[in-house]
Structures are given as structure tokens and as C-alpha cells.
Amino acid sequence: TTTLIEMFERSCRAQGDKALFERPGLAPIGFAEALDRSRRLARVLRDLGVRPGDRVAVQVDKSPEAILLYLATLTAGGVFLPLNTAYTGAEIDYFLGDAEPRLFVCRPETLEAHAGRATESLAVETLGAAGEGTLMDRLAAAEPLAERAAPGAEDPAAILYTSGTTGRSKGAVLTHGNLASNCAALLDCWRFTERDRLIHALPIFHTHGLFVAANMALAAGATMIFLTRFDADEIITEMADATVLMGVPTFYTRLVQSPRLDAVSTAGMRLFVSGSAPLLADTHAEFSARTGHAILERYGMTETCMIASNPYDGARRPGAVGFALPGVEIRVADRETGAPLPQGEIGAIEVRGPNVFAGYWRMPEKTAAEFRPDGFFITGDLGLIDAEGYLRIVGRDKDLVISGGYNVYPKEIEALIDELPGVLESAVIGLPHPDLGEGVTAVVVPREGESVDPAGLAAALADRLARYKQPKRVILADELPRNVMGKVQKAELRKRHAALYQ
Ligand code: ATP
Ligand code: MG
């Protein structure tokens, strides 16, 4: 089997000194240099005791060196385990206790807090935002690792913790086969080649920034314009010399707020991808009106890498996530029985294929509970296949509202609310209700400088929705709570307003 490292090595042979990383105001780093440094870093990891199968936990700022550390870990046969930089004390205790890494790489400024963790079986090293720290100090004196590991498709390559949108993050064990097969499918679907120049402004501790964006550039031999955070103005400037942007929906809602976004500033771009959370149809329409580009929305999750994508050629439908990637099977099944449902009916989205993870790290029961006997993984998302065969996501199973015994799918109501004048966005949630079990509740964010009248909004919905779907209460808010990936945290909203009907 081919692995990501083999794909990267092939890129390095073909691209030589071409830039892999470009950063505004800093020297580029070429493919050949990246290969050499990742090989020497792999040697450092070996010297620190990392053997095939050992976990390398990493909580560092985004930098090219952090990507080199990822490559070095795979080269040494280790299992890469990136951690959200927002996690602190007790959370880190949980992850390190759970994953039992051989090596923990932290930011230099947190070394004091973590130095005490070092034991016989856990080394602690540092890596800073500018590449400084003990790890790169060691690299300077290291020879390249002569024999790189040759893992099989079933061997673990990474443990990625889920975003924690619905509860505590779970560690998903991804294999070399998962990463390589998914990367190859995406390269093919999105026509991504060494001629591309990718604007990379996503965090690299999640599947989107690491296994979609970075892997594709590494495997294709494409240059990454590597930005440490999202800044709409900077991104529009970079578009002059780029071809592809991969982002979360908030990237796009912020880009359309810039007067600089137009057909001219995006003229050299060939593809805008959105994923990780639903893209508002409004944003899709506005972006296309302003630039002439139809954003391509895709769907994936930590446990499965990417699952479905709107077509590269052909209609990119707002509100839909498109078709299964090559080699991936999607079905919509009854939530309770698992029986496949006919087209058009809403049910649990299930998926099978070489993209599906090996299981949750050290949670065999949880893993078993999320798979059907025939190997389909239950994603936890609800959706349907529409008349044209596009997959449409209607929300998460956990966010389904059951009011008076009826299923209420929040997205249907949110879409109507979002179209009303003065509304920026909304979240529909179910809150404990003495009569109904759950009361349908709308949390609505007005557009800047505009106001929304809750009673008027409720009235506007009255003749457009069945009575049981109509919000019992409308709550106005300045913004919706989101995690780092820009996902709305409905669990947090439910907690905040838990007592509304009590
Ligand atoms: P946790 O599992 O810890 O609660 P999470 O599910 O948000 O967090 P991820 O694996 O990062 O963690 O996110 C995957 C989820 O993101 C999917 O299950 C789906 O709900 C959502 N998602 C991804 N892409 C899209 C999309 N294009 N439209 C709607 N939802 C999407
Ligand atoms: Mg999830």
C-alpha cells in the first residue's frame, strides 16, 4: 500500500526546491529541505525513544515545523496525536493519561507547567511558534533517519480527538490506509495538482487543516501559503497569487463582509472549499454573486475523514454536501432499526469504506456501539438523499428535537428564520418542557445594526410551519456559542436556557 509519507517523498523528488511553505515576510521552505528536516527529526524522535506504534502527543502553535513533526512521526512509525492549543491543565492530564504517549511536545512557554510530567517512559520537548525550542535544537545536530518505517494500511498513523461539539472529545484512531485513500480521493475529486497554491489558514490539530488541506499539498507537491490565523484582509491579498482556499463557513461569512471581495480579487482562484459545519445558503449565494465562484461544500468528520463532496464539474448545491467520494459508500437508515430508508426520507447517515477509522482509542464498547454489523459506521448526523442524489444533512442526531412526540429537524426551521428580514443566523434547539417533553426554541442573532421582533418573527413562521414545529419561544442573542472550528455548540445553548419552560 501507498502511505502519505510515500506520496510526500514522491512530491519531494518531483518538486525539489519548490516552496512547500510560503509565509508572508518569511523565507519559504522547499520540499527538499522539508524532506531532509523531517528525516532528521525522525532520527531525533527515535533517539527520544519513539518506536513504531508509539504515540507522539503535540500541543504547539501552528508552524511549518509542526507539520515537519507530523511527517517525522510517520517516518519513524509513530502515531501522531495533535492537541487543540486551547486545552489546559486538567484536559492535558486527561489526554496524556488516555493516550500514554512516548513523547509530549509542548510550547516553550508551557514547559514549566509540563516539565514535571517527564518520566522514564514519557519525554517532554518543546517547539515554539517560530520553530524554536529543544526539538529543533536537537535536529540541528541529528543525521537523517536511514531506515524509515514501512507501516501497512491497517497500522495506526494518528489519533485525532473529535471537536467536542456534542460532548467530551473522543480519540479516533486513523490508519495509514485511511489517510492515504482519502487524500487520493480528494486529489482526484478536486483536481488538485502540483500547480496549485493553497491558502492554508486552518488550525492543524483537526482533520480539516491536517488531513484534508495539508495532506493534499504534501501529496500533490503543491505550495501552501501558510497563515497562522484567519484574517479576511490578508487572505484576500494572498488570493492574488493562489488557486485554492479551504475554509470553515465562518471564513466565508467574514470574507463577504469585506468590500475587497469581488470578481477581480478572486480572479486567479479556481476553487473555494467549505466544510466542518453547515454553510448558510445565503453565504453561498452572496459569495457567488460577488465573485462568480460557487463555493464547493463537502462533508466529513474526524472518524471518517471526508465522506461526500459537491461535484467539481456540475452543480454545487447550497445546502447539500454532494455525492460519496470514490470508494466510499453512504446510506441513510432508520435511526432505531438501522433499516435502509428510501430516497427522500430523513434518517441516520451511515458510511463504509477505506476512509472509516479503526475505532475510538481504548473505547471498544463505544466503538462497537457506533458500527452496524455489516461494517457501516453510524455518523451521528441525520440526512437524506434528495431527488438528484445529493446528500443533504439536516442536523445531528443529538440535536433532533422531539416535541409532543413529533420529530422536529432544526435545520428546516433555521432555514426559514434565516431568510427573514434582519436575521443574521439562528439556532433551533429543544428545551425541557413540562407538557411537550421538549419545547422548540429559536435563538436568533439579528444582523448588525438591525433589530428583530420576536413576536413578529413567530408570526411570520405561523403560516409556513406545522404547529408542532413552530418555536414556542424566540430568544435574541448577540452571537451563537461556537468552538474553534466555528461550529455552533447547541449543547451549550441548551444548558444556558435549560430552565426556560420550567
Ligand atoms: P464531537 O464528535 O466531539 O461532538 P464534532 O462532531 O463536531 O465533535 P468533528 O469530527 O470535527 O467533531 O466534526 C464532524 C461533524 O461536523 C460532522 O459529524 C457533522 O456534524 C459536521 N459537519 C462537517 N461538515 C459538514 C457540512 N458540510 N455540513 C454540515 N455539517 C458538517
Ligand atoms: Mg462528532
XYZ file of C-alpha atoms and ligand atoms in Angstrom:
534
model
C 0.000 0.000 0.000
C 0.972 3.576 -0.567
C 1.254 5.764 2.501
C 1.121 9.503 2.945
C 4.878 9.522 3.535
C 5.465 7.769 0.208
C 3.224 10.317 -1.505
C 5.189 13.118 0.171
C 8.537 11.585 -0.852
C 7.336 11.359 -4.432
C 6.398 15.075 -4.292
C 9.840 15.920 -2.934
C 11.611 14.076 -5.754
C 9.485 15.860 -8.336
C 9.433 19.332 -6.756
C 12.990 19.673 -5.398
C 13.481 23.210 -4.145
C 9.986 24.462 -4.969
C 8.331 26.035 -1.944
C 6.215 23.769 0.215
C 5.594 26.537 2.765
C 5.333 30.210 1.969
C 4.691 32.752 4.697
C 4.259 36.488 4.311
C 7.510 38.206 5.274
C 9.402 34.959 5.990
C 11.718 32.760 3.935
C 9.969 29.908 2.077
C 10.737 26.280 2.920
C 11.196 23.983 -0.069
C 10.135 20.357 -0.485
C 13.708 19.017 -0.466
C 14.515 20.930 2.692
C 11.302 19.758 4.342
C 12.129 16.144 3.489
C 15.643 16.448 4.883
C 14.457 18.113 8.077
C 11.608 15.667 8.626
C 14.071 12.772 8.207
C 16.447 14.274 10.726
C 13.581 14.996 13.069
C 12.538 11.353 12.717
C 16.041 10.437 13.927
C 15.550 12.761 16.923
C 12.250 11.058 17.722
C 13.967 7.641 17.589
C 16.671 8.901 19.916
C 13.967 10.089 22.289
C 12.623 6.541 22.345
C 9.792 6.698 19.802
C 9.294 3.236 18.286
C 6.687 2.140 15.728
C 3.242 2.360 17.310
C 4.298 4.853 19.992
C 2.173 7.974 20.341
C 3.683 11.417 19.900
C 1.403 13.979 21.558
C 1.806 17.501 20.300
C 0.325 20.730 21.619
C 2.057 23.510 19.729
C 1.270 26.634 17.747
C 0.793 26.338 14.021
C 4.125 26.426 12.186
C 5.851 24.592 9.322
C 7.928 22.818 11.979
C 4.730 21.385 13.466
C 3.952 19.842 10.066
C 7.539 18.539 9.895
C 6.975 16.948 13.294
C 3.874 15.240 11.894
C 5.888 13.931 8.933
C 8.745 12.887 11.207
C 6.369 10.955 13.446
C 5.013 8.976 10.485
C 8.549 8.474 9.154
C 9.562 6.989 12.497
C 6.447 4.780 12.511
C 4.903 6.712 15.383
C 1.283 7.697 15.893
C 0.711 11.452 15.645
C -1.588 12.923 18.270
C -2.188 16.657 17.890
C -3.982 18.536 20.653
C -6.010 21.711 20.494
C -3.863 24.587 21.756
C -6.775 25.779 23.900
C -6.599 22.756 26.221
C -5.120 23.387 29.651
C -4.107 21.572 32.850
C -6.794 19.017 33.624
C -7.626 18.489 29.953
C -3.991 17.761 29.109
C -3.878 15.374 32.071
C -6.836 13.541 30.578
C -5.363 13.305 27.062
C -1.883 12.261 28.190
C -3.308 9.778 30.663
C -5.597 8.392 27.981
C -3.115 8.226 25.110
C 0.061 7.298 27.048
C 2.422 8.915 24.562
C 6.163 8.250 24.488
C 6.820 11.897 23.745
C 4.924 15.088 24.523
C 5.909 18.210 22.593
C 4.606 21.436 24.134
C 5.126 25.162 23.581
C 8.279 26.571 25.213
C 6.147 28.911 27.304
C 4.275 25.980 28.849
C 7.356 23.865 29.584
C 7.425 24.956 33.200
C 3.907 23.626 33.683
C 4.647 20.340 31.897
C 8.284 19.549 32.771
C 7.118 17.599 35.816
C 5.283 15.135 33.562
C 8.549 13.665 32.241
C 9.201 10.084 33.364
C 11.210 7.065 32.196
C 8.551 6.422 29.603
C 7.488 9.980 28.694
C 9.873 12.539 27.226
C 8.854 16.217 27.178
C 10.264 18.529 24.490
C 9.365 21.997 23.219
C 8.543 23.595 19.893
C 7.684 27.281 19.546
C 5.706 29.319 17.033
C 8.919 30.411 15.274
C 10.366 26.879 15.266
C 12.433 27.477 18.381
C 12.730 25.047 21.295
C 14.513 21.874 22.318
C 13.232 19.764 19.444
C 14.781 21.878 16.701
C 17.949 22.307 18.775
C 18.333 18.531 18.692
C 17.523 18.431 14.973
C 20.452 20.718 14.181
C 22.870 18.009 15.290
C 20.960 14.973 14.002
C 21.594 12.756 10.980
C 18.612 11.753 8.846
C 16.905 8.522 9.886
C 18.322 5.945 7.492
C 15.536 3.375 7.545
C 12.098 4.820 7.635
C 9.209 2.783 8.960
C 7.114 0.880 6.415
C 3.697 0.602 8.034
C 0.813 -1.321 6.474
C -2.582 0.121 5.590
C -4.091 -1.162 8.849
C -1.433 0.326 11.117
C -2.377 3.450 13.084
C -0.978 6.751 11.808
C -2.739 9.194 14.092
C -5.123 9.628 16.944
C -7.261 12.674 16.383
C -9.623 13.915 19.019
C -13.064 14.971 17.771
C -14.013 18.630 18.059
C -16.033 18.120 21.231
C -19.103 19.861 19.819
C -21.530 17.428 21.406
C -19.593 16.325 24.500
C -16.155 15.197 25.565
C -13.737 14.729 22.673
C -13.123 11.136 21.628
C -9.808 9.865 20.255
C -10.306 8.468 16.758
C -7.598 6.038 15.617
C -6.855 6.675 11.933
C -4.765 4.263 9.911
C -2.246 4.867 7.150
C -4.819 3.401 4.774
C -7.444 5.912 5.942
C -5.188 8.904 5.323
C -3.753 7.795 2.001
C -7.004 6.593 0.454
C -8.902 9.707 1.476
C -6.176 12.019 0.273
C -6.065 10.270 -3.116
C -9.855 10.513 -3.446
C -9.819 14.251 -2.702
C -6.937 14.983 -5.076
C -8.944 13.308 -7.775
C -12.313 14.937 -6.958
C -10.996 18.462 -6.648
C -8.419 18.157 -9.477
C -5.708 19.178 -7.062
C -2.179 19.121 -8.535
C 1.362 20.398 -8.031
C 0.324 23.562 -9.870
C -1.993 24.537 -7.023
C -1.198 27.150 -4.435
C -3.294 26.535 -1.361
C -4.163 29.218 1.183
C -3.890 27.329 4.467
C -5.395 29.303 7.338
C -6.979 26.447 9.338
C -5.725 25.038 12.624
C -3.656 21.863 12.163
C -4.946 19.860 15.119
C -8.159 18.850 13.300
C -8.866 16.698 10.295
C -9.745 19.674 8.080
C -6.439 21.523 8.413
C -4.221 18.452 8.702
C -5.711 15.544 6.769
C -7.569 17.485 4.127
C -5.599 20.663 3.476
C -2.006 19.862 4.494
C -2.059 16.228 3.310
C -3.295 17.252 -0.126
C -0.486 19.766 -0.592
C 2.144 17.316 0.705
C 0.876 14.528 -1.534
C 0.323 16.601 -4.658
C 3.523 18.629 -4.411
C 1.612 21.901 -4.111
C 2.697 25.046 -2.304
C 0.919 26.098 0.891
C 0.548 29.764 1.719
C 0.760 29.034 5.399
C -1.084 31.510 7.610
C -1.267 31.088 11.353
C -4.753 32.528 11.729
C -7.708 33.723 9.713
C -7.624 37.350 8.651
C -10.030 38.239 5.836
C -7.929 41.105 4.568
C -4.728 39.071 4.453
C -6.486 36.199 2.722
C -7.908 38.452 0.024
C -4.410 39.825 -0.542
C -2.988 36.291 -0.844
C -5.684 35.323 -3.364
C -3.817 37.361 -5.971
C -1.210 34.608 -6.030
C -3.146 31.482 -5.013
C -5.528 28.961 -6.566
C -7.436 27.248 -3.737
C -8.848 28.178 -0.346
C -10.129 25.597 2.136
C -12.149 27.008 4.983
C -14.889 26.651 7.539
C -18.156 28.533 6.944
C -17.109 31.441 9.176
C -14.224 32.129 6.762
C -16.790 32.784 4.078
C -19.234 34.775 6.189
C -16.313 37.032 7.118
C -14.926 37.250 3.593
C -18.244 38.502 2.218
C -18.178 41.285 4.805
C -15.068 42.699 3.139
C -15.655 45.280 0.399
C -12.465 43.973 -1.245
C -14.059 40.634 -2.100
C -15.079 40.733 -5.760
C -14.520 39.093 -9.125
C -11.190 40.861 -9.583
C -9.629 39.923 -6.236
C -10.636 36.263 -6.773
C -9.850 36.092 -10.490
C -6.810 33.804 -10.099
C -8.588 31.390 -7.754
C -10.043 28.170 -9.130
C -11.650 26.622 -6.038
C -13.185 27.585 -2.708
C -13.989 24.665 -0.400
C -16.132 24.811 2.733
C -16.656 22.195 5.385
C -16.699 21.248 9.088
C -20.091 22.863 9.649
C -23.083 23.815 7.501
C -22.592 26.686 5.080
C -25.583 29.031 5.020
C -27.338 29.116 1.646
C -27.225 32.894 1.963
C -23.452 32.930 2.217
C -23.192 30.616 -0.780
C -25.437 32.931 -2.823
C -23.731 36.131 -1.751
C -20.241 34.760 -2.369
C -21.233 33.651 -5.818
C -22.922 36.961 -6.660
C -19.847 38.882 -5.554
C -17.117 36.710 -7.062
C -18.669 34.434 -9.665
C -17.330 31.412 -7.713
C -19.682 28.722 -6.369
C -18.279 27.528 -3.039
C -17.822 23.764 -3.057
C -19.222 22.304 0.157
C -18.055 18.929 1.395
C -18.811 16.749 4.412
C -16.581 14.755 6.664
C -15.761 14.008 10.253
C -12.774 13.064 12.381
C -13.754 9.384 12.448
C -14.217 9.012 8.694
C -12.055 11.657 7.041
C -14.033 13.080 4.108
C -17.246 11.371 3.076
C -19.012 13.410 0.404
C -18.395 16.386 -1.818
C -20.324 18.578 -4.192
C -19.131 17.977 -7.738
C -16.152 19.825 -9.195
C -17.928 19.887 -12.534
C -21.645 20.153 -12.269
C -23.951 21.957 -9.889
C -22.654 22.798 -6.427
C -25.892 22.936 -4.485
C -26.244 25.229 -1.498
C -27.458 23.255 1.493
C -26.254 19.940 0.040
C -22.939 18.153 0.538
C -22.990 16.238 -2.733
C -22.033 12.687 -3.538
C -19.949 9.969 -1.866
C -16.229 10.195 -2.615
C -14.812 7.392 -4.784
C -14.628 4.176 -2.770
C -16.962 5.477 -0.043
C -20.479 4.101 0.486
C -23.199 6.234 2.067
C -26.631 5.102 3.171
C -29.477 6.680 5.086
C -31.007 4.322 7.616
C -33.751 4.282 10.202
C -32.419 5.824 13.428
C -33.643 2.979 15.578
C -33.667 -0.167 13.455
C -30.854 0.603 11.023
C -33.028 -0.471 8.087
C -32.093 1.414 4.898
C -34.604 4.150 4.016
C -35.887 5.128 0.589
C -34.612 8.245 -1.150
C -36.025 11.454 0.268
C -36.578 10.163 3.796
C -34.647 11.553 6.744
C -32.588 9.111 8.756
C -29.177 8.319 10.179
C -26.272 8.865 7.791
C -24.061 5.769 7.769
C -20.816 5.248 5.927
C -18.461 2.433 4.971
C -15.162 2.425 3.104
C -11.370 2.673 3.346
C -11.834 6.132 4.933
C -13.537 4.823 8.074
C -11.380 4.804 11.214
C -10.196 1.762 13.152
C -12.110 2.700 16.312
C -12.087 5.001 19.310
C -8.848 4.793 21.240
C -9.305 2.399 24.147
C -13.098 2.563 23.956
C -14.060 -0.835 22.484
C -17.657 -0.614 23.701
C -18.210 2.863 22.309
C -16.633 1.726 19.027
C -18.842 -1.364 18.811
C -21.945 0.729 19.515
C -21.276 3.047 16.566
C -20.954 0.315 13.918
C -23.675 -1.761 12.259
C -22.991 -5.489 11.901
C -22.248 -5.038 8.175
C -19.462 -2.555 8.867
C -21.294 0.732 8.330
C -20.299 3.469 10.775
C -23.130 5.497 12.295
C -22.014 9.089 11.832
C -24.414 10.656 14.330
C -25.650 13.009 11.625
C -29.142 12.914 10.148
C -29.817 13.495 6.494
C -31.452 12.435 3.272
C -30.607 11.760 -0.340
C -32.511 14.264 -2.463
C -34.161 13.728 -5.843
C -30.909 14.452 -7.700
C -28.912 12.092 -5.500
C -27.216 14.788 -3.418
C -26.724 14.075 0.264
C -28.313 16.703 2.481
C -27.508 16.956 6.175
C -30.383 18.056 8.374
C -28.518 18.124 11.676
C -27.079 15.950 14.358
C -28.995 13.131 15.909
C -28.250 14.660 19.311
C -29.799 17.983 18.212
C -33.031 16.429 16.985
C -35.949 17.934 18.895
C -38.789 15.649 19.912
C -41.767 17.809 20.814
C -45.088 16.267 21.771
C -43.889 13.020 20.221
C -43.067 14.591 16.846
C -39.572 14.760 15.340
C -38.558 18.332 14.608
C -35.459 18.842 12.450
C -33.913 22.168 13.478
C -32.377 22.930 10.097
C -35.758 23.221 8.368
C -36.823 25.914 10.838
C -33.432 27.637 10.903
C -33.500 27.962 7.115
C -36.868 29.742 7.263
C -35.798 32.036 10.099
C -32.524 32.921 8.374
C -34.481 34.210 5.377
C -36.498 36.671 7.451
C -35.517 40.333 7.320
C -32.965 41.454 9.902
C -31.824 37.924 10.773
C -28.126 37.049 10.542
C -28.386 33.480 11.787
C -30.283 31.230 14.142
C -30.136 28.018 16.113
C -33.204 25.951 16.899
C -32.943 23.772 19.992
C -35.166 21.642 22.163
C -35.504 22.593 25.821
C -37.129 20.564 28.589
C -40.861 21.345 28.562
C -43.421 20.131 31.113
C -46.104 19.233 28.525
C -44.248 18.577 25.324
C -41.110 16.823 26.558
C -39.100 19.331 24.587
C -40.150 22.801 23.524
C -38.957 24.046 20.142
C -36.928 27.179 20.853
C -35.262 29.567 18.422
C -32.143 31.524 19.322
C -31.855 34.334 16.805
C -28.956 36.681 16.048
C -30.021 39.945 14.353
C -27.834 41.478 11.652
C -25.553 44.222 12.813
C -27.471 47.485 13.248
C -30.831 45.800 12.666
C -33.435 44.595 15.071
C -35.728 41.588 15.149
C -39.061 41.500 16.925
C -39.580 38.042 18.476
C -43.370 38.246 18.213
C -43.201 39.353 14.573
C -40.788 36.546 13.812
C -43.059 33.966 15.404
C -45.993 35.366 13.417
C -44.026 35.183 10.177
C -43.442 31.472 10.752
C -47.038 30.735 11.762
C -48.386 30.016 8.286
C -45.210 28.381 6.983
C -44.702 25.619 9.514
C -46.850 22.937 11.078
C -47.872 23.998 14.558
C -45.657 21.439 16.344
C -42.585 22.839 14.547
C -43.235 26.452 15.464
C -40.886 27.870 18.090
C -42.602 28.221 21.443
C -40.155 30.987 22.318
C -37.747 33.164 20.399
C -34.605 34.291 22.215
C -32.467 37.106 20.803
C -28.692 36.833 21.140
C -25.646 38.828 20.018
C -23.928 35.703 18.777
C -24.092 31.913 18.921
C -21.535 29.998 21.005
C -19.003 28.339 18.691
C -15.961 26.132 19.135
C -12.624 26.801 17.396
C -13.829 25.180 14.187
C -16.698 27.641 14.034
C -19.310 25.054 14.999
C -22.371 26.140 16.883
C -22.421 24.471 20.277
C -26.059 23.628 20.744
C -25.316 21.687 23.922
C -24.048 24.952 25.398
C -27.228 26.765 24.277
C -29.399 24.044 25.797
C -27.510 24.394 29.069
C -27.850 28.181 29.089
C -31.590 28.132 28.569
C -32.422 24.863 30.319
C -34.911 26.459 32.706
C -36.872 28.454 30.113
C -40.077 26.420 30.378
C -39.721 25.335 33.984
P -17.833 15.717 18.642
O -17.949 14.460 17.847
O -16.722 15.671 19.626
O -19.120 16.180 19.236
P -17.656 17.066 16.092
O -18.588 16.017 15.609
O -18.011 18.488 15.798
O -17.407 16.927 17.642
P -15.680 16.687 14.049
O -15.355 15.278 13.779
O -14.595 17.682 13.925
O -16.203 16.796 15.521
O -16.843 17.187 13.123
C -17.623 16.329 12.322
C -19.036 16.852 12.231
O -19.063 18.144 11.606
C -19.932 16.010 11.375
O -20.409 14.880 12.067
C -21.030 16.992 11.004
O -21.996 17.089 12.037
C -20.285 18.304 10.909
N -20.017 18.681 9.503
C -18.887 18.544 8.789
N -19.022 19.031 7.547
C -20.291 19.495 7.472
C -21.075 20.137 6.460
N -20.571 20.414 5.271
N -22.359 20.458 6.758
C -22.889 20.187 7.965
N -22.210 19.607 8.959
C -20.929 19.269 8.717
Mg -18.722 14.013 16.020
